[in-house]
Coordinates of C-alpha atoms in Angstrom, one line a residue:
Chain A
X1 CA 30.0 -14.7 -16.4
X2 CA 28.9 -16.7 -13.6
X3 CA 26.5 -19.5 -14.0
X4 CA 24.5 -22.1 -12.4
X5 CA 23.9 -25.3 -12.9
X6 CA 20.3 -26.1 -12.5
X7 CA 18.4 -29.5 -11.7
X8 CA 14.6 -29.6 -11.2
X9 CA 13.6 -33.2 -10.6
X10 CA 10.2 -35.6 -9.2
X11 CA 10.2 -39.1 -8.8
X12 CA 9.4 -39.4 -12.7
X13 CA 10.6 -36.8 -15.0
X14 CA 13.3 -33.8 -14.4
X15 CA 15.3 -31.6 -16.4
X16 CA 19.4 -29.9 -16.1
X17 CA 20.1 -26.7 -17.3
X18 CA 22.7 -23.8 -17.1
X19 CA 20.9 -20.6 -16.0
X20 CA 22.9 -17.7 -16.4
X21 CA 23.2 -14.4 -13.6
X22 CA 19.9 -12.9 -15.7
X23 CA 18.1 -15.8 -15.1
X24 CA 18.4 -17.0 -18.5
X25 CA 18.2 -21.1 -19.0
X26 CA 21.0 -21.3 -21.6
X27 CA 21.0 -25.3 -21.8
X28 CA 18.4 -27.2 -21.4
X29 CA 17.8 -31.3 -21.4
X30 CA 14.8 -33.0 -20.3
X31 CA 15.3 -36.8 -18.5
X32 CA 12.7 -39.1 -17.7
X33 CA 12.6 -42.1 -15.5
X34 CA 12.0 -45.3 -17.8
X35 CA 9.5 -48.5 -16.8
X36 CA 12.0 -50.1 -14.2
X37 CA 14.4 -47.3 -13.9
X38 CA 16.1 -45.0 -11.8
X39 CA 15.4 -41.2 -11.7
X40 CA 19.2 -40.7 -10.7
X41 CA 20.3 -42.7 -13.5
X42 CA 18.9 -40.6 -16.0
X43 CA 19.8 -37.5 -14.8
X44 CA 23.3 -38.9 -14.8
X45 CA 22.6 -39.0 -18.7
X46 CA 20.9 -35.7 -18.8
X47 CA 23.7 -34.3 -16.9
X48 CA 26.1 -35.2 -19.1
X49 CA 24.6 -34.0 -22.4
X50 CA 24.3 -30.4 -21.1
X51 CA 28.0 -30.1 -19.5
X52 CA 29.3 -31.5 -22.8
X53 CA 27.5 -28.3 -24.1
X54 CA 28.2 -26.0 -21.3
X55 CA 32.1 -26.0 -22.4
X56 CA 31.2 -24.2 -25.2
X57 CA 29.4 -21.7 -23.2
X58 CA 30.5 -17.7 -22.4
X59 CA 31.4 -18.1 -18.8
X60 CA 31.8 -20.6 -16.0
X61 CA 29.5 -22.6 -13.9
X62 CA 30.2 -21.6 -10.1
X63 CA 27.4 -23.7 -8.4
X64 CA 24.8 -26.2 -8.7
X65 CA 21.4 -25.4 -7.3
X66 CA 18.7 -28.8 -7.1
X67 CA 14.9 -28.5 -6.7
X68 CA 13.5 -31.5 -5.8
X69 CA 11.2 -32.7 -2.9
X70 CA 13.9 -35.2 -2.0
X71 CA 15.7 -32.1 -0.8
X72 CA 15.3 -33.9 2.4
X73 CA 16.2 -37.3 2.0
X74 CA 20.0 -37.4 2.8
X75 CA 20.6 -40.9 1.0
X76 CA 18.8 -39.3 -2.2
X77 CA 21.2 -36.2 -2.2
X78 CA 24.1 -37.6 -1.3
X79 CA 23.3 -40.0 -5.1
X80 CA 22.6 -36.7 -6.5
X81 CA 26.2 -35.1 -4.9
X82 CA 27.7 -38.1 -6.4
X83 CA 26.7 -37.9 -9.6
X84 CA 27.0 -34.1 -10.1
X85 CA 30.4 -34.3 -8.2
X86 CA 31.9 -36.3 -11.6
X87 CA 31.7 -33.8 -13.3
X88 CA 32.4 -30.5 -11.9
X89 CA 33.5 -29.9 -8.5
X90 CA 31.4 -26.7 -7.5
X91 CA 29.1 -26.6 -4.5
X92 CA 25.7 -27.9 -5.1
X93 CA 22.8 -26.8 -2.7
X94 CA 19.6 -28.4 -2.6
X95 CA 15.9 -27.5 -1.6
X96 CA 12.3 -28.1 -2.7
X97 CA 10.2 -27.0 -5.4
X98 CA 8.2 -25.0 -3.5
X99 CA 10.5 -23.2 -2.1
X100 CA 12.7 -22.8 -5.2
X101 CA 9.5 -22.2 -7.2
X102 CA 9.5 -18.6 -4.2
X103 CA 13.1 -17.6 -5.1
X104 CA 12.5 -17.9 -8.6
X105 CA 9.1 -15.5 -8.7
X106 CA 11.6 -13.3 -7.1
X107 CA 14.3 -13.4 -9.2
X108 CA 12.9 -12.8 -12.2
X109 CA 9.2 -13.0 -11.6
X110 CA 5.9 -11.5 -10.4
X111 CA 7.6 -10.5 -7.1
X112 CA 11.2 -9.3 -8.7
X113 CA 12.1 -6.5 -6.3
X114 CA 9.3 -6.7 -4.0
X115 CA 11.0 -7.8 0.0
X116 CA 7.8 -9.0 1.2
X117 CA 5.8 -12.1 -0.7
X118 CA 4.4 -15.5 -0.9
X119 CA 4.0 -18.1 -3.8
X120 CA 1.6 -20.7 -4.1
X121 CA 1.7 -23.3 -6.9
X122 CA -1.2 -24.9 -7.2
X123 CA -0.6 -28.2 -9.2
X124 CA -0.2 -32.1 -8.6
X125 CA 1.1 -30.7 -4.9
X126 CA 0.6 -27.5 -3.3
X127 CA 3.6 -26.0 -2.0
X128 CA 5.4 -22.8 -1.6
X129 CA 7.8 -20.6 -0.6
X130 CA 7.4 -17.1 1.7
X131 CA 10.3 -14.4 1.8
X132 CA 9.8 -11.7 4.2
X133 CA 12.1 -8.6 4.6
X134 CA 13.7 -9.8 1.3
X135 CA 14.6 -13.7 3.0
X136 CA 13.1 -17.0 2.4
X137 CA 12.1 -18.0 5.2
X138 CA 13.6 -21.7 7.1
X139 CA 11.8 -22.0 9.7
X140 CA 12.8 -25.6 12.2
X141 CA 13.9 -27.6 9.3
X142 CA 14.2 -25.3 6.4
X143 CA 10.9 -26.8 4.9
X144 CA 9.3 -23.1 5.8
X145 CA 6.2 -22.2 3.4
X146 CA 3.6 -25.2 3.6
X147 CA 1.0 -23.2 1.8
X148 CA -0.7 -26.6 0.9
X149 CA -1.7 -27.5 4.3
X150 CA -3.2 -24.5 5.4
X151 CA -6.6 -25.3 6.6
X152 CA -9.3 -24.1 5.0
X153 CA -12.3 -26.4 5.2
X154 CA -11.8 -27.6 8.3
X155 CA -14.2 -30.7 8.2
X156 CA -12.9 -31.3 4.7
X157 CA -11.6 -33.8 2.6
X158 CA -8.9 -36.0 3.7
X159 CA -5.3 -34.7 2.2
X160 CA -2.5 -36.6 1.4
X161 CA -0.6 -35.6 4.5
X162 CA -2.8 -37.1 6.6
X163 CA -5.0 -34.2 8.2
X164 CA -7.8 -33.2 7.3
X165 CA -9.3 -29.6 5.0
X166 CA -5.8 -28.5 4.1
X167 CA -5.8 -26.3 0.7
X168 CA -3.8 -29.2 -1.4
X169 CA -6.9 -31.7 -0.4
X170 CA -9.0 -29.6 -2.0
X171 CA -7.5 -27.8 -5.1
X172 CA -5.0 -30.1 -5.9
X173 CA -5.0 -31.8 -9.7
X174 CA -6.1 -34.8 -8.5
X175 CA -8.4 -33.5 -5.5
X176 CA -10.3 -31.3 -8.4
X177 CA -10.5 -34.2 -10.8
X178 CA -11.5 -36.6 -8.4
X179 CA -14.2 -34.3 -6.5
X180 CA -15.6 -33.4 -10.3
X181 CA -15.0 -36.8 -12.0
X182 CA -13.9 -34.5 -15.0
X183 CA -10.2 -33.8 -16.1
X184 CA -8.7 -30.8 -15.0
X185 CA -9.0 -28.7 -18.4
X186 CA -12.8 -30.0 -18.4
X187 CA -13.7 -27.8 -15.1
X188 CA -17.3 -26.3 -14.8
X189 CA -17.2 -22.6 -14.1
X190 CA -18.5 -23.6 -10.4
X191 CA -15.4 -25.8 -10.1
X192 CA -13.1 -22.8 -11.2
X193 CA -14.7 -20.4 -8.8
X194 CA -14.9 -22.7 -5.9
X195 CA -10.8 -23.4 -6.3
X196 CA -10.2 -19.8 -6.4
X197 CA -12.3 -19.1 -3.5
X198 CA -10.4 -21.8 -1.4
X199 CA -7.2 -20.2 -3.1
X200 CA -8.2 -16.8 -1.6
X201 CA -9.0 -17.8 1.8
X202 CA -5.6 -19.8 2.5
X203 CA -3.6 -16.7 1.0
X204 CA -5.8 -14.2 3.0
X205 CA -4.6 -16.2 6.2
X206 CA -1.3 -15.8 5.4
X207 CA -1.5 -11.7 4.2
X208 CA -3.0 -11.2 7.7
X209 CA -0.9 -13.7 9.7
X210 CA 2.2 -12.3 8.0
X211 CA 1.8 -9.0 6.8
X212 CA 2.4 -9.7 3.1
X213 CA 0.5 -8.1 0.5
X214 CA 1.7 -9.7 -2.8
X215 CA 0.3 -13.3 -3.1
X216 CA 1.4 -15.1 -6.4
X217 CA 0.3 -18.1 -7.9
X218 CA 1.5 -20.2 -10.3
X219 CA 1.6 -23.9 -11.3
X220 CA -0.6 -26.2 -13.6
X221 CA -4.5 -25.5 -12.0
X222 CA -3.7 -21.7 -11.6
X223 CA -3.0 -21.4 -15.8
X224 CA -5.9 -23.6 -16.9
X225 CA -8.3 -21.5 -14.3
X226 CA -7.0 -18.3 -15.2
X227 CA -9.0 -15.0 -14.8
X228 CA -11.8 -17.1 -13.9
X229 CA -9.7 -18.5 -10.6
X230 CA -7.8 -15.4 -9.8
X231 CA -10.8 -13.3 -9.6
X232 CA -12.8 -15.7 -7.0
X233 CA -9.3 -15.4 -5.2
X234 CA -9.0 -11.8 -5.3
X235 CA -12.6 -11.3 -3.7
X236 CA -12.2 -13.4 -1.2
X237 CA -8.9 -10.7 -0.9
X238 CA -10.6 -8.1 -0.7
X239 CA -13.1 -9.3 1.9
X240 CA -10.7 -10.6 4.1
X241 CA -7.8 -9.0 4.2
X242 CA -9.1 -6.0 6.3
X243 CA -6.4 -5.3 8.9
X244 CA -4.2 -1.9 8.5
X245 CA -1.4 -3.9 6.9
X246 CA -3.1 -7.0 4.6
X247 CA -5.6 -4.6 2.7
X248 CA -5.0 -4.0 -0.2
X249 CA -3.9 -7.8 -0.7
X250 CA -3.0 -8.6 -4.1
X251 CA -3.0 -12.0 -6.0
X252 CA -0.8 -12.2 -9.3
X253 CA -0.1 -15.0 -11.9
X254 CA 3.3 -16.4 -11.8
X255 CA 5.9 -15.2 -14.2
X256 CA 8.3 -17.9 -14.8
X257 CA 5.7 -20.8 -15.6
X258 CA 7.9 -22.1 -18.7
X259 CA 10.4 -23.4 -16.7
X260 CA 10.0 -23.2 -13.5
X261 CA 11.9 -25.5 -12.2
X262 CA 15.4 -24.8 -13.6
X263 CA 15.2 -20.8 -12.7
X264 CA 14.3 -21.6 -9.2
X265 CA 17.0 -24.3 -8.9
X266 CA 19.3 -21.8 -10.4
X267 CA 18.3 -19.9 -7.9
X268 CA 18.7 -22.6 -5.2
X269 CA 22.6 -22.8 -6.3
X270 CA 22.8 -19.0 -5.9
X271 CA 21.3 -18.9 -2.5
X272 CA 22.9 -21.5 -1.2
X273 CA 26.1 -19.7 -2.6
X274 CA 25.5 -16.7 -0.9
X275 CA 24.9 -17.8 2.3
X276 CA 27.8 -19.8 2.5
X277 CA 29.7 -16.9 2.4
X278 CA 31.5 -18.4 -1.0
X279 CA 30.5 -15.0 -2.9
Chain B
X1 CA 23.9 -3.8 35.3
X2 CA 22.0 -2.2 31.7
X3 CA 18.2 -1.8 32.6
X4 CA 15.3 -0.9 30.2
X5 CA 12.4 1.4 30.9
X6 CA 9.3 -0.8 30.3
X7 CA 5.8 1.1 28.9
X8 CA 2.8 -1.3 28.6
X9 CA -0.7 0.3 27.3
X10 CA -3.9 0.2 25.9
X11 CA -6.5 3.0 25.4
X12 CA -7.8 2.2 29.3
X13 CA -4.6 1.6 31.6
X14 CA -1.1 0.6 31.2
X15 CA 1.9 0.4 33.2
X16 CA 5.3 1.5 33.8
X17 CA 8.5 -0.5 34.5
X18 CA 12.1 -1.0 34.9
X19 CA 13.1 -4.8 33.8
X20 CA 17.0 -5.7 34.1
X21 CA 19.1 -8.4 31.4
X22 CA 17.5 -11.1 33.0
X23 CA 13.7 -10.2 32.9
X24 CA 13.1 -9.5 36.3
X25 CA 10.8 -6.4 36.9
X26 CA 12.3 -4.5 39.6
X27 CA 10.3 -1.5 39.8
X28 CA 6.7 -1.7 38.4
X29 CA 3.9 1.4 38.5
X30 CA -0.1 0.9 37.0
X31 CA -1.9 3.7 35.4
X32 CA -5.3 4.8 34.3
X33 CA -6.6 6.4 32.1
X34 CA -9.4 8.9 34.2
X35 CA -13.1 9.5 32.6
X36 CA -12.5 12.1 30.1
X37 CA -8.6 12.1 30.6
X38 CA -5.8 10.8 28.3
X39 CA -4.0 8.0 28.9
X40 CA -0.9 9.4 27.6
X41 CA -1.0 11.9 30.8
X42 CA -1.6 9.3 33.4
X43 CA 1.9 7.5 31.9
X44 CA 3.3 10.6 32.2
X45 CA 2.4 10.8 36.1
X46 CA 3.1 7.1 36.8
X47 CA 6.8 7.4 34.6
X48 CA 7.7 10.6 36.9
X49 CA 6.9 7.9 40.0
X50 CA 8.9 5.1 38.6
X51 CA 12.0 7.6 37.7
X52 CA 12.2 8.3 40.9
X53 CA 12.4 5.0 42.7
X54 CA 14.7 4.0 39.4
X55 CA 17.6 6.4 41.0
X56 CA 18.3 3.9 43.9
X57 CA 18.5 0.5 41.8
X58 CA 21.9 -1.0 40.8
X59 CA 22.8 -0.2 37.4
X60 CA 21.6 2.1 34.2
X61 CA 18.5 2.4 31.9
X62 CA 19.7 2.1 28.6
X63 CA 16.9 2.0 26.1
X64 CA 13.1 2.3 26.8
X65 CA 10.4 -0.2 25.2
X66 CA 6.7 0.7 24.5
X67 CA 3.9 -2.2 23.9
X68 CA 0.7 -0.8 22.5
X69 CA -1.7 -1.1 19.8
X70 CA -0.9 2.6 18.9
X71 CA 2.3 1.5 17.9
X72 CA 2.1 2.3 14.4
X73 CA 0.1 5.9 15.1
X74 CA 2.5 8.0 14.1
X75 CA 1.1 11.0 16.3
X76 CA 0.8 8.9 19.6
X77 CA 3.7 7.5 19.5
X78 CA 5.2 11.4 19.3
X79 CA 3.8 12.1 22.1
X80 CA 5.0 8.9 24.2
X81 CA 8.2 9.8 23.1
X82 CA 7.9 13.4 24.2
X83 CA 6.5 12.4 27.7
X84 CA 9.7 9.8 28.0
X85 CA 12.1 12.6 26.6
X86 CA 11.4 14.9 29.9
X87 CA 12.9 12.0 32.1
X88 CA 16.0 10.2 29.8
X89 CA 17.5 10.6 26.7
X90 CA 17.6 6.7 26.0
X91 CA 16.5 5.4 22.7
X92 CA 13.1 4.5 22.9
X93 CA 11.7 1.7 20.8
X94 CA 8.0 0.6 20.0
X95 CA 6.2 -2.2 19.0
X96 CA 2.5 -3.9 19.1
X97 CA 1.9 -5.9 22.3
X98 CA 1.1 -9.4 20.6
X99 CA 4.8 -8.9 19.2
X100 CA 6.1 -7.7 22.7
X101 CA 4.4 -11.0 24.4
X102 CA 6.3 -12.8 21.7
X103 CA 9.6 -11.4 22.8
X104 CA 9.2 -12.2 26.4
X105 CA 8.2 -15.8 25.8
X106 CA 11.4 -16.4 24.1
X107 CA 13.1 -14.2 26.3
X108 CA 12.4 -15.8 29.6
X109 CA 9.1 -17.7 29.2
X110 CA 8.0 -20.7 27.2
X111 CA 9.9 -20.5 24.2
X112 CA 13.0 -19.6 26.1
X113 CA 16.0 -21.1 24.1
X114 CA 13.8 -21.7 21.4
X115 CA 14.6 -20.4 17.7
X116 CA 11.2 -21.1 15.7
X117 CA 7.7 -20.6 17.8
X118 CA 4.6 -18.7 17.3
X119 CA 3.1 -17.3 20.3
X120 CA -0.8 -16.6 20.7
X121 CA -2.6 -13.9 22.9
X122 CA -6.5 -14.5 23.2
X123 CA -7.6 -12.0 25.2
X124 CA -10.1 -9.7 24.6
X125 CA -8.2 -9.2 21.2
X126 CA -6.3 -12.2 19.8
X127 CA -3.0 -11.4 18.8
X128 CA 0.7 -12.8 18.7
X129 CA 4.0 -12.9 16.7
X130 CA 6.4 -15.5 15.0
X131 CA 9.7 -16.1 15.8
X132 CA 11.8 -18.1 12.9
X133 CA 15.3 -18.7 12.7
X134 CA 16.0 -16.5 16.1
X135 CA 14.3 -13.3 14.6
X136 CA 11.2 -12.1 15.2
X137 CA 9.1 -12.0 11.5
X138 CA 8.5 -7.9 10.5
X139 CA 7.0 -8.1 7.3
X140 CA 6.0 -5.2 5.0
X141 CA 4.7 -3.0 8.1
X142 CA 6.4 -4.5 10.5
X143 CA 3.1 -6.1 12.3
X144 CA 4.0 -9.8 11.1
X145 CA 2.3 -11.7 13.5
X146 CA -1.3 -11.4 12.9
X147 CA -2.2 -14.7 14.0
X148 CA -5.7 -13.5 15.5
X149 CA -7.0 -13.0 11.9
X150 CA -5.9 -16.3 10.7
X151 CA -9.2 -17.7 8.5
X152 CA -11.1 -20.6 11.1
X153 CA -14.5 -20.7 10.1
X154 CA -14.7 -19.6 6.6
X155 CA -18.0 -18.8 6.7
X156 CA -18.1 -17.6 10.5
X157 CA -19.0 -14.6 12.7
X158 CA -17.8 -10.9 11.4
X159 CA -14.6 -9.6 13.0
X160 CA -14.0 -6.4 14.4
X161 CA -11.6 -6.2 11.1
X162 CA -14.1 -6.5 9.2
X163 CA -13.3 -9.9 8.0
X164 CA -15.6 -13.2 8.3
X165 CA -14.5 -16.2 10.1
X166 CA -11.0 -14.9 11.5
X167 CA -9.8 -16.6 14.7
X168 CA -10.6 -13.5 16.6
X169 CA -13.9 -13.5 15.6
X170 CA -14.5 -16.7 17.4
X171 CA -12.5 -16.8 20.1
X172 CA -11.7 -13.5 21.7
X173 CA -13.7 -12.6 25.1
X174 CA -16.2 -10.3 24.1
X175 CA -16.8 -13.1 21.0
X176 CA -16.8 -15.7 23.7
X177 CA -19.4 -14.1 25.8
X178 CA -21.7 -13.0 22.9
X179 CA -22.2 -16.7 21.9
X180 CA -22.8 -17.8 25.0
X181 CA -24.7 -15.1 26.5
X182 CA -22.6 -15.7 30.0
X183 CA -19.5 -14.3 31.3
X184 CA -16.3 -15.4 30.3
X185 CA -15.5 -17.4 33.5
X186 CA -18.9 -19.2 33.5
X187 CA -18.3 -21.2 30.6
X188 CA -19.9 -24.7 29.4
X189 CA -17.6 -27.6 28.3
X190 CA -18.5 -27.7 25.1
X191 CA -17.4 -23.5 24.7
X192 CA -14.5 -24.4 26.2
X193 CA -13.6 -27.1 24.3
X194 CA -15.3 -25.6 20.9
X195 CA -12.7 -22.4 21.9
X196 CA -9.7 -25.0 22.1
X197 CA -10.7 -26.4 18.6
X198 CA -10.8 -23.3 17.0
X199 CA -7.2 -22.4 18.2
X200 CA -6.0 -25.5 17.4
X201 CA -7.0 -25.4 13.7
X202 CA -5.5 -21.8 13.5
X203 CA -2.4 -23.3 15.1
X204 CA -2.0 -25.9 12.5
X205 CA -2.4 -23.7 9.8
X206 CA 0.7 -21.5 11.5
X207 CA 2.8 -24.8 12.1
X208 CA 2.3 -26.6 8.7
X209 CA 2.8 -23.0 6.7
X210 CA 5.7 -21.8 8.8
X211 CA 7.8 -25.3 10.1
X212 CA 7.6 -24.6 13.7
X213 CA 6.8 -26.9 16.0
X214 CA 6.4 -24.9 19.3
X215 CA 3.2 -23.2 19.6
X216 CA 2.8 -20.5 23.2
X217 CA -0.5 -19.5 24.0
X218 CA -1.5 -17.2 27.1
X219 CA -4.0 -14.4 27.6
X220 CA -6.8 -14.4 29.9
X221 CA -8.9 -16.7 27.8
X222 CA -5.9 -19.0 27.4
X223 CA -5.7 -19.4 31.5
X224 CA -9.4 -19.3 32.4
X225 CA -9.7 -22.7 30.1
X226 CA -6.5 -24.2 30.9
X227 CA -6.6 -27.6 30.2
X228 CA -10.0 -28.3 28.9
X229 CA -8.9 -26.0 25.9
X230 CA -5.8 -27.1 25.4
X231 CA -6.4 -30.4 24.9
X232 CA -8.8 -29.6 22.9
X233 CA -6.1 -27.2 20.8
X234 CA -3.3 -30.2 21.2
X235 CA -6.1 -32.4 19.6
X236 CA -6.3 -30.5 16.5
X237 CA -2.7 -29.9 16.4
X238 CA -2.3 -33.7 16.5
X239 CA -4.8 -34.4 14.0
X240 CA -3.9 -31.7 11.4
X241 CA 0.0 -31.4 11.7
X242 CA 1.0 -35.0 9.8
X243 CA 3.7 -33.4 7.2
X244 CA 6.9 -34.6 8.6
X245 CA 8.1 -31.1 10.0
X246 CA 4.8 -30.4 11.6
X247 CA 4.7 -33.8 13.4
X248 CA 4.9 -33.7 16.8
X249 CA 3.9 -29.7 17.3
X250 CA 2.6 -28.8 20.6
X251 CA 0.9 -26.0 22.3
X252 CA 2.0 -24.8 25.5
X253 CA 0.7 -22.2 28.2
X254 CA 2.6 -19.2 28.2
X255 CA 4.6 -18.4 31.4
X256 CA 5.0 -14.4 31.3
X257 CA 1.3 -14.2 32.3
X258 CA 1.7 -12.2 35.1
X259 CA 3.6 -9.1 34.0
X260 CA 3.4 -10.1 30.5
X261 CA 2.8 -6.4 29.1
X262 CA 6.2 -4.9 30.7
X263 CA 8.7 -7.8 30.0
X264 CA 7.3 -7.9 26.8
X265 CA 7.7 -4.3 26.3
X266 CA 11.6 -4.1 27.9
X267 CA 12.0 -6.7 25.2
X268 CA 10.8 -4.6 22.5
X269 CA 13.5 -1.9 24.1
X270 CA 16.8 -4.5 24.2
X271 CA 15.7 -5.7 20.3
X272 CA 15.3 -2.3 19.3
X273 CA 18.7 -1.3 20.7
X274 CA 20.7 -4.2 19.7
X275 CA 19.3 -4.1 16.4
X276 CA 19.8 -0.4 15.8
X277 CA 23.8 -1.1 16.2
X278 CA 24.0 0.5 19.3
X279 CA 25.0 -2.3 21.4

């Protein structure tokens, strides 16, 4: 049985896993940066608590997939490479959480056999990932699926990025908290319904500019929101996605919530595999 | 020398073409359609013209390429494939024409060499198509593209979609000239530079979801404003594209303006052929 080795990491907390051809996290350890620390460093740790494990494992780990959004920083990855390369030699492939958070849905998620979706997660970022005729798509620099700077207010708030009335100023866990003054599992009904609005309207852009009909959403505000969320989303759908092809839109709930982060960065390794034209 | 029969239309008038491997239109023949007459007849009449100049050029028609809306009627294109039948047996491909403009900018006009650009139309429809990683984007229906009912003004004018606030709604000619009450080539400033904001915004949304940096736009609107609304479209662009793969996108003028429907078109023909295995 071939498996993957899975890391899913931000600048303060991450976890490594072995994730198995079903999609199955067999091994799981948590790592978190300490006051003064490194993040590397403890994955190191991390790292080698689960391979000490994986030997005892049914099968053999053929890659290692990374989520993180230093998929991109080349000095970063190459300390990653290093410290995953001292313990097994397999090919390790790297992208971000967004887009691994896409792949994942579709492995074994809310879009599992479907060629043609997006995925939002709506949390401390926004991100995503869109796969069209059953591909994730690249784009210039492989960073393809920036569903969190989508404009949808246009004389909005001020976003992280820089520009102004993209979806992750607005509906982001710090955007809603700071726009409320409440925490995010204190929202007003308003709040819930204005989020899912702005949730709808960036999805309905992309239904129409892409001609995708299954929208998912996952990630910390989306779970807390619920049915609330997701119906304010889905009306704003329904009035908006009226062309031929986007009506008919669909919004879902994410599937692989619990962790996210190691089935997409299994599914990173996988990806990355196949492509290489290794398998 | 392998040439494609080129087929431009709307529901009005069209055209009918031979385009060889380098773009070049060699023999070109307008139609239209008559009051009470059917504009699948007057291609007929202007195709038997065109076949018979095609006899004396240099070289072969290999595939034929149709641009129209009706691309996806099922019972139109039957009988545009019957009409074409009479004269050659070569494969005959279709496709919408914001797609087909697509094509030929990266064939021979803006986006030439280019492997990830969106191209906008914004004409008396506003249309287009996205070209990532050297492939023009399908989707579920294969009308990927839609970039005309990307979401501007979320609480703006009704669309002919049936949507509120979609870029077409604000920006096409006959949305142009309602607001202002004055022909399209009598604009003031401000609707000129209002139009350029509004495509601009929809623009960024396009670049910051999709990692492309190279934005065509063309269509009559797109030439009658010129530089007024681009700067206007390059100022939003500049001010909304700050993640560090948007950075730096630009809008362009497209440069297969003047036969834009029958390069676009024999493009449609040579992707249809190529990928249907049979060169």
């Amino acid at each position: 049985m071939d498996l993957v080795l899975a890391i899913d990491f931000d600048d303060d907390r991450g976890a490594v896993g072995i994730v198995d051809p079903s999609g199955a996290v067999l091994e799981t350890e948590p790592f978190e940066r300490g006051a003064g620390g490194d993040i590397v460093d403890a994955l190191d740790d991390a790292l080698a608590q689960v391979w000490g494990r994986a030997t005892r494992l049914d099968g053999a780990v053929v890659a290692c997939g990374v989520a993180t959004e230093l998929a991109h920083d080349v000095a970063r990855v190459a300390e990653v490479r290093d410290v995953v390369g001292r313990v097994t030699p397999v090919p390790l492939f790297t992208d971000t959480p967004g887009r691994a958070y896409a792949l994942a849905e579709g492995w074994v998620g809310a879009a599992k056999g479907v060629d043609h979706y997006a995925v939002l997660d709506v949390g401390a970022t926004v991100r995503g990932g869109i796969v069209l005729d059953g591909r994730l798509l690249d784009g210039g620099s492989g960073k393809s699926g920036g569903l969190g700077h989508v404009i949808v207010v246009p004389d909005g708030r001020r976003c992280t990025c820089g520009a102004k009335g993209c979806l992750q100023a607005e509906v982001s866990v710090p955007a809603i908290e700071s726009r409320s003054g409440r925490p995010l599992n204190e929202p007003s009904y308003e709040v819930m319904q204005h989020v899912g609005a702005l949730v709808g309207i960036a999805l309905a852009s992309v239904a129409n500019l892409l001609d995708v009909r299954l929208l998912v959403c996952g990630g910390r505000v989306a779970r807390e929101y619920a049915s609330t969320m997701f119906l304010a989303a889905q009306s704003e759908l329904d009035a908006r996605c009226r062309l031929t092809f986007s009506r008919g839109a669909r919004v879902v709930l994410g599937r692989t919530t619990e962790t996210p982060g190691l089935v997409g960065a299994a599914a990173v390794g996988l990806r990355g595999l196949s492509r290489s034209g290794v398998v």
